[in-house]
Tab-separated table of C-alpha atoms in Angstrom:
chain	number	residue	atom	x	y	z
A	35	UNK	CA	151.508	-105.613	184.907
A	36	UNK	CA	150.600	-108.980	184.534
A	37	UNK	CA	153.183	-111.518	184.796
A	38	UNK	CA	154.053	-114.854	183.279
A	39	UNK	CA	153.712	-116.674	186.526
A	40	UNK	CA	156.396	-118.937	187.328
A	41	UNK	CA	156.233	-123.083	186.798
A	42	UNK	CA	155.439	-124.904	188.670
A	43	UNK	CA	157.851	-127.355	187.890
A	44	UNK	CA	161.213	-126.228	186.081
A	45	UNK	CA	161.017	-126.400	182.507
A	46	UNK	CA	163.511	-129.485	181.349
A	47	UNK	CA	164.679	-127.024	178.155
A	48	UNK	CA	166.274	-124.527	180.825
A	49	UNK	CA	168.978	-127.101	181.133
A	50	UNK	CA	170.461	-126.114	177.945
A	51	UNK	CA	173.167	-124.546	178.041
A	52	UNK	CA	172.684	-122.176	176.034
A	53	UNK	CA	169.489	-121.047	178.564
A	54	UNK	CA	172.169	-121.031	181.676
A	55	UNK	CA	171.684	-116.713	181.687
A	56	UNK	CA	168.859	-115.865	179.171
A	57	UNK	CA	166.515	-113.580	179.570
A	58	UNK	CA	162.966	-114.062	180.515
A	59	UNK	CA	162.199	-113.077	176.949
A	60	UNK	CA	164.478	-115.731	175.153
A	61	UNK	CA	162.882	-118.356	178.209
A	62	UNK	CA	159.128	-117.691	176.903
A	63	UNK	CA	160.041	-117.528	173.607
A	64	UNK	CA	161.740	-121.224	173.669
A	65	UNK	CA	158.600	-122.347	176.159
A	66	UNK	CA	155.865	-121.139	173.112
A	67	UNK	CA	157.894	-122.598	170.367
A	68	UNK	CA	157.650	-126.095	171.732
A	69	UNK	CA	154.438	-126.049	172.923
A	70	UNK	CA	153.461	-125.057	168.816
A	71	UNK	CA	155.834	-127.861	168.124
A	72	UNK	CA	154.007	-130.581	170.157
A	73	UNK	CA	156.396	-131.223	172.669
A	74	UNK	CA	159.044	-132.525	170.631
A	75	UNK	CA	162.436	-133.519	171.519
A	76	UNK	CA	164.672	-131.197	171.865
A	77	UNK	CA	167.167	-132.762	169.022
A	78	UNK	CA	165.144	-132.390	165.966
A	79	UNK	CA	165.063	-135.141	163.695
A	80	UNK	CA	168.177	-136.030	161.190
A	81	UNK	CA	168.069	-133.185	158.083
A	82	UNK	CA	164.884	-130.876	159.695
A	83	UNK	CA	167.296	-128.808	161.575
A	84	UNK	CA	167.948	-127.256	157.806
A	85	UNK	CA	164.117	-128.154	156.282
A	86	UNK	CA	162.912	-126.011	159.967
A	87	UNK	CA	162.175	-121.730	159.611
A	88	UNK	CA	161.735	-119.862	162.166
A	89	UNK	CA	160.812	-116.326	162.319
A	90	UNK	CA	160.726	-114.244	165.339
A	91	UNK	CA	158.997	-110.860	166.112
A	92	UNK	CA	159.592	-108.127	168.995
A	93	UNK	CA	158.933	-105.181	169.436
A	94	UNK	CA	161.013	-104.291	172.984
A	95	UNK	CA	163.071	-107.100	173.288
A	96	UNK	CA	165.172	-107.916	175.929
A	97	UNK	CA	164.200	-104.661	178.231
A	98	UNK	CA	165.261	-106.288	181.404
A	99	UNK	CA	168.953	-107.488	180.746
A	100	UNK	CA	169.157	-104.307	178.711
A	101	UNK	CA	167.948	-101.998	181.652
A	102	UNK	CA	170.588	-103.744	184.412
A	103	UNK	CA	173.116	-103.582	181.681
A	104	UNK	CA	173.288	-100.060	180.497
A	105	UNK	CA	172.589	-99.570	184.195
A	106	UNK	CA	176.223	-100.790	184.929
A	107	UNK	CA	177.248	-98.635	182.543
A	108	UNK	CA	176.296	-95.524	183.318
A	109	UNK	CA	177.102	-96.744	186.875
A	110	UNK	CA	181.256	-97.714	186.253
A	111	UNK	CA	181.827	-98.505	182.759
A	112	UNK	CA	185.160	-100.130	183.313
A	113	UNK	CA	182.921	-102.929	185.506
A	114	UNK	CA	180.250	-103.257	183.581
A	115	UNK	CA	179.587	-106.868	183.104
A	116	UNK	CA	179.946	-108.504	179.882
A	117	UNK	CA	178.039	-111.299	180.209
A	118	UNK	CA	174.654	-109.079	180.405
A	119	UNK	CA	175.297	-107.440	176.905
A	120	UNK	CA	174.319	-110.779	174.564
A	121	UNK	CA	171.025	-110.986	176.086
A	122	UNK	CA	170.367	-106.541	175.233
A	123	UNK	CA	170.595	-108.039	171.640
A	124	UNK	CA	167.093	-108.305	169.420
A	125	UNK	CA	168.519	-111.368	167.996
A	126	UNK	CA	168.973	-113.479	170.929
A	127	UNK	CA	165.758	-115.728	171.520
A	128	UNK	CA	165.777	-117.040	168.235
A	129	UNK	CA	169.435	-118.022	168.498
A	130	UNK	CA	168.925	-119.426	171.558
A	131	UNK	CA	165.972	-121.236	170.163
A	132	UNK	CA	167.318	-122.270	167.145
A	133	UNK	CA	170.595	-123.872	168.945
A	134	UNK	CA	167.950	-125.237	170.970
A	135	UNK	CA	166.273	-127.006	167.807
A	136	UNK	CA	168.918	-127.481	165.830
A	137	UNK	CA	168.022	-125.038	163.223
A	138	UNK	CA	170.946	-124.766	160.749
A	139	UNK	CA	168.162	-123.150	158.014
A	140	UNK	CA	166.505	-119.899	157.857
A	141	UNK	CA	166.250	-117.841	160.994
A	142	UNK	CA	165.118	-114.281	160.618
A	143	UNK	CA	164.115	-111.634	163.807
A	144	UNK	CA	161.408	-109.039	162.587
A	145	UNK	CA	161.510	-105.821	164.903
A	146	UNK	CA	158.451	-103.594	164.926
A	147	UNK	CA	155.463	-102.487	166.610
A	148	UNK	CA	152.369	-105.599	167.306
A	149	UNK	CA	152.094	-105.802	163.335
A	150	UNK	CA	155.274	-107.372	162.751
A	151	UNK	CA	153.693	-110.596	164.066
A	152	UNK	CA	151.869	-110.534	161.044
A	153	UNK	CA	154.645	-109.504	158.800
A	154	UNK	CA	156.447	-112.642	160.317
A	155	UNK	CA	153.486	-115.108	159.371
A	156	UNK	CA	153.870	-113.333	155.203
A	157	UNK	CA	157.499	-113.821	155.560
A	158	UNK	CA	156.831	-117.443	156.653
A	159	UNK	CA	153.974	-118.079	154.370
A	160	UNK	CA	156.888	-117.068	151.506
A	161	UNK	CA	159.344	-119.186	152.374
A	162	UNK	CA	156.609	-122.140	152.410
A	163	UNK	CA	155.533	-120.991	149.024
A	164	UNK	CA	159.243	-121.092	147.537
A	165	UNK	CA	159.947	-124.538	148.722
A	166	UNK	CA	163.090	-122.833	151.028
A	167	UNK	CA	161.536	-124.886	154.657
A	168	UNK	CA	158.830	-127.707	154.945
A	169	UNK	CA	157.653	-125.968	158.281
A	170	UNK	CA	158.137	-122.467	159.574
A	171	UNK	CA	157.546	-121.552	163.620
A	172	UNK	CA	156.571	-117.908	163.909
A	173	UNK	CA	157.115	-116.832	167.559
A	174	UNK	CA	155.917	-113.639	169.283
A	175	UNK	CA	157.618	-112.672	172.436
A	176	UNK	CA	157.400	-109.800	174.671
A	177	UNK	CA	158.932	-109.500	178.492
A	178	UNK	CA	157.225	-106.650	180.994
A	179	UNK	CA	159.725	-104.384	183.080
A	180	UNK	CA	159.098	-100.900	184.498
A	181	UNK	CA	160.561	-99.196	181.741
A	182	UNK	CA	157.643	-101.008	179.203
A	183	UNK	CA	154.771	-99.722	182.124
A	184	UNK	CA	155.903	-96.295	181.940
A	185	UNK	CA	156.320	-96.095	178.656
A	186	UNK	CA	152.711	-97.857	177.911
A	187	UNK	CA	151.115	-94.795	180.301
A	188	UNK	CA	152.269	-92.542	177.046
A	189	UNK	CA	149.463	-94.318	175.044
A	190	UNK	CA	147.445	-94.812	177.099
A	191	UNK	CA	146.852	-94.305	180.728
A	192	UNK	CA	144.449	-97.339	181.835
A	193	UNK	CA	146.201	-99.657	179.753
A	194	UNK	CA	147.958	-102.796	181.784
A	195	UNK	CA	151.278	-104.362	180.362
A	196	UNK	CA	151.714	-108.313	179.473
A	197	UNK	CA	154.000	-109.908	178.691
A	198	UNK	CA	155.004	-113.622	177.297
A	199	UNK	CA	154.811	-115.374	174.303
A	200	UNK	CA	152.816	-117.258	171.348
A	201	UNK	CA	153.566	-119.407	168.367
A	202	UNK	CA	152.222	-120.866	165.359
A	203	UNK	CA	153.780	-123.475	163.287
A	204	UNK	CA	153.074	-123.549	159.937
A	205	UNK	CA	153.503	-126.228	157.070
A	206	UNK	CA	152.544	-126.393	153.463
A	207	UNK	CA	148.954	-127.440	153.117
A	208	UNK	CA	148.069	-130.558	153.188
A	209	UNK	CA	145.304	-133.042	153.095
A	210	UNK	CA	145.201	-135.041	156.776
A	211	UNK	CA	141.638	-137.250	156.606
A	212	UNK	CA	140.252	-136.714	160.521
A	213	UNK	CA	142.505	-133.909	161.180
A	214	UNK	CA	140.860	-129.807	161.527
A	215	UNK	CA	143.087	-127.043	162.204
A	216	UNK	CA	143.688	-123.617	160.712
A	217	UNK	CA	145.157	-122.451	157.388
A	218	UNK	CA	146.150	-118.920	156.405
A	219	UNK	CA	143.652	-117.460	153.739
A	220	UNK	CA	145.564	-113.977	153.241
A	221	UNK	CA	147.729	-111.284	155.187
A	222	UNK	CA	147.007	-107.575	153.938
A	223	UNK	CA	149.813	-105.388	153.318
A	224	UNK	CA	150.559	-103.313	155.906
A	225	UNK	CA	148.205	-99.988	155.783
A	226	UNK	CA	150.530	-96.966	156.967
A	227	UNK	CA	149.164	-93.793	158.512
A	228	UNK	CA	150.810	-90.565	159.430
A	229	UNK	CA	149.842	-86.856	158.705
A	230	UNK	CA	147.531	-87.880	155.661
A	231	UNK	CA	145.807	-90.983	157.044
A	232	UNK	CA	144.568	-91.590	160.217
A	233	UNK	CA	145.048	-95.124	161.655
A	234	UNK	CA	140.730	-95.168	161.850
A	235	UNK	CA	141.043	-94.949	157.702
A	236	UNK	CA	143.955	-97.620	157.618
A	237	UNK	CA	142.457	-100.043	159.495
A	238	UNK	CA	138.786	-99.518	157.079
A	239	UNK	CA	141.174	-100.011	154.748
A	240	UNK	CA	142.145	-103.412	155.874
A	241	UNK	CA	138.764	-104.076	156.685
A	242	UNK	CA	137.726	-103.757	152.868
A	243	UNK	CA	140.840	-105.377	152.026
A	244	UNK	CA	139.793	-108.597	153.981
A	245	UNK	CA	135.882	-108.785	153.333
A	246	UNK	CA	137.375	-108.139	149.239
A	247	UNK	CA	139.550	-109.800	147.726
A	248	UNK	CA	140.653	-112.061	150.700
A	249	UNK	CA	137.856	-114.101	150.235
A	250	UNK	CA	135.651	-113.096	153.612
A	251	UNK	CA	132.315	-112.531	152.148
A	252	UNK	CA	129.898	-112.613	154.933
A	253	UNK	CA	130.624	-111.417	158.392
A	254	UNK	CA	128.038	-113.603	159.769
A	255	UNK	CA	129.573	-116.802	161.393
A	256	UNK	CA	133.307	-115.100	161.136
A	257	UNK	CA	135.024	-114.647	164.460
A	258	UNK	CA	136.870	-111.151	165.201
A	259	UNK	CA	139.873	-111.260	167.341
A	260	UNK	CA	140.544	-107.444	167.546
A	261	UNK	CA	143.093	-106.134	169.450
A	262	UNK	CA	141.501	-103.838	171.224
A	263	UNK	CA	141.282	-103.708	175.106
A	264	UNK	CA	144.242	-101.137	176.711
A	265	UNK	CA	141.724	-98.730	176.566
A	266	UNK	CA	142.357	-95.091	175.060
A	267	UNK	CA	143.640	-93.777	172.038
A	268	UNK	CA	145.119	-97.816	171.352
A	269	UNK	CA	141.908	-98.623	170.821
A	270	UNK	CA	140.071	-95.750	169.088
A	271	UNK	CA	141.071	-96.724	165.607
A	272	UNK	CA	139.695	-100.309	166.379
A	273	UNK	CA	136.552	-99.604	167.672
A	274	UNK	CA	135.705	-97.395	165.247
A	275	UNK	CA	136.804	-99.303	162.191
A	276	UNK	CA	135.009	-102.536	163.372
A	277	UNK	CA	131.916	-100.936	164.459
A	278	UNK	CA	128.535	-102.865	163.143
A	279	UNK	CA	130.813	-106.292	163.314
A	280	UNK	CA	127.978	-108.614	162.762
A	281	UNK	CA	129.929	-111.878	163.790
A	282	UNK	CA	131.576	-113.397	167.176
A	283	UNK	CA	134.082	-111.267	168.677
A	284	UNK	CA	137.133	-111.607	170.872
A	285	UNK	CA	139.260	-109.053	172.719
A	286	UNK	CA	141.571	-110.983	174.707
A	287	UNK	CA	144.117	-107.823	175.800
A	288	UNK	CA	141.312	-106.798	178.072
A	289	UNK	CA	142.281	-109.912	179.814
A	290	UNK	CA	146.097	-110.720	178.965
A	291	UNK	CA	147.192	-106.944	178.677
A	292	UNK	CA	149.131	-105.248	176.074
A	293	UNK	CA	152.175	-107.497	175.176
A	294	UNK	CA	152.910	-105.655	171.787
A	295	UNK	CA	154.435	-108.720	169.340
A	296	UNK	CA	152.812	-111.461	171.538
A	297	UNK	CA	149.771	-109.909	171.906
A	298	UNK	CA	149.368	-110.000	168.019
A	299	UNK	CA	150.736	-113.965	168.472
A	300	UNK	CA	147.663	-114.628	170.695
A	301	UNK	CA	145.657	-112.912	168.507
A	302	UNK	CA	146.342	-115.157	166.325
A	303	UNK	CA	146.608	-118.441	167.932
A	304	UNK	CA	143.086	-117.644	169.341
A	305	UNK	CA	141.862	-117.092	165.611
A	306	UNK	CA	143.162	-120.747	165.111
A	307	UNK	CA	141.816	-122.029	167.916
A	308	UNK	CA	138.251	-120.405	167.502
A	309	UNK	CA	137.732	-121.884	164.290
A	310	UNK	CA	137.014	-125.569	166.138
A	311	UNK	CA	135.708	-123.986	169.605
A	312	UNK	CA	132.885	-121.650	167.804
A	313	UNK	CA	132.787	-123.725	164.921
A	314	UNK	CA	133.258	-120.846	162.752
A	315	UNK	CA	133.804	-120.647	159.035
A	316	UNK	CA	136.763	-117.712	159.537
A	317	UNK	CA	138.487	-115.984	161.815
A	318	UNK	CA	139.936	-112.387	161.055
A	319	UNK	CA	143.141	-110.883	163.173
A	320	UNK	CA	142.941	-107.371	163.358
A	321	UNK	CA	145.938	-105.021	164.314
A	322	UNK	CA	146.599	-101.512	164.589
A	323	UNK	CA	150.266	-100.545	165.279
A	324	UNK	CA	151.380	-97.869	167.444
A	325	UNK	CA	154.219	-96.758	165.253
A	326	UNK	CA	154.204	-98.239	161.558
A	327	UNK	CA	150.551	-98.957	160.716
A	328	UNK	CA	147.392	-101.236	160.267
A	329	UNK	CA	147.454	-104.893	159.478
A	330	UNK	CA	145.021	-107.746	159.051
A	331	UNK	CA	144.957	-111.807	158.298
A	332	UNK	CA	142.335	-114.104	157.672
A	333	UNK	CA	142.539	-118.041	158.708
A	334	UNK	CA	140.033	-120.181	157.423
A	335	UNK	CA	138.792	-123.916	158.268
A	336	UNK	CA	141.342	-126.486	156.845
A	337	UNK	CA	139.855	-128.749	154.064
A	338	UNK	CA	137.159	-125.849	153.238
């Protein structure tokens, strides 16, 4: 596994008390959202506690309080402690987070395999669109535990687990003179496969979808952050859908491991972040999902 290593100094937002006994999930969760936010204060500005989204994806949650809690259980049920069980629920980072923020708006948790990263950044993107937040974080957040290594040698059996968290915050566009950044150009619906489709044929699929009507018309100075790099049948579909990719390409799960919901958040915050490092035109997330299906997104420059 590879870890989140611990701080070297002690984050000041684990004072809260609402952080007293989270889980390590809820901790990196909280940790990625303020780094997206710039560091801000904890106690969000007068009215953008309600004007403030935030969407967050999983797809295992809270493995480690839930593990050590259903462990008591089966242990002596009549001892089991209660003060383990809030942290087994999906919900609980972005409670914590948005007590943490002040959030009093729209909070939604979006449970599903890496894809639902994606599904969060539509689901933010609509919100934005209808005028229901001014900004919208989208956190990804996965924690590691034994039960998430032996259930990743299933898939695949050279694959190593991550674990962590990423973030994007997103606004409605607008024009900043001096200022780059990233801005969403699409997110594809999600491709399913199953008996009639293989998940090589979805994610061609969302390849056509994306160099279509998404507006990606030359592959040539467009970076690639696929999400291959566990190895195996996780990356089959990938490889083989991708193949001939004429532009820059990134796998960074061959070097942070399979983290599932965050993975797909680093995915995408290195999509962001490549379109100022390479200098590229557009990036293009790609993601194949274990259980539901294939997704894509393309970010373009800002201004362009």
């Amino acid at each position: 596994m590879r870890r989140v290593p611990f701080p070297a100094n002690r984050p000041s937002f684990l004072a809260h008390p609402r952080m007293r006994r989270s889980s390590p999930i809820s901790q990196f969760c909280v940790g990625a959202a303020l780094e997206a936010l710039g560091g801000a204060a904890i106690v969000p500005t007068e009215g953008d506690g309600r004007r403030l989204g935030l969407v967050f994806c999983t797809m295992t949650g809270s493995v480690v309080y839930s593990r050590r809690f259903f462990d008591e259980v089966l242990r002596e049920p009549a001892t089991a402690s209660p003060l383990l069980f809030p942290e087994t629920v999906f919900n609980a980072p972005a409670s914590h987070l948005a007590a943490i923020l002040g959030i009093t708006g729209r909070v939604h948790t979006e449970v599903g395999d890496a894809g639902c990263f994606l599904k969060g950044l539509a689901t933010a993107a609509l919100w934005l669109r209808l005028g229901a937040v001014d900004r919208c974080l989208v956190v990804g957040a996965e924690e590691a535990d034994w039960l998430i290594g032996e259930g990743l040698l299933h898939l695949s059996r050279t694959a190593v687990a991550g674990e962590g968290a990423g973030a994007l915050l997103l606004e409605r566009s607008v024009e900043r003179d001096g200022q780059g950044g990233a801005k969403i150009q699409a997110v594809t619906d999600p491709i399913l496969y199953g008996a009639r489709t293989t998940p090589v044929d979805a994610m061609r699929t969302v390849r056509r979808a994306l160099t279509g009507d998404a507006g990606l018309h030359s592959e040539e100075g467009t970076l690639l952050v696929d999400g291959t790099g566990a190895g195996g049948r996780l990356d089959r579909a990938e490889r083989a859908a991708w193949a001939g990719w004429k532009g820059s390409r990134w796998s960074i799960k061959a070097v942070l491991g399979e983290a599932w919901a965050a993975g797909a958040a680093w995915q995408c915050v290195a999509a962001a972040a490549g379109l100022s490092a390479l200098s590229a035109d557009m990036a293009v997330v790609s993601v194949v999902g274990t259980q539901e299906g294939a997704m894509g997104a393309l970010f373009g420059r800002n201004g362009s």
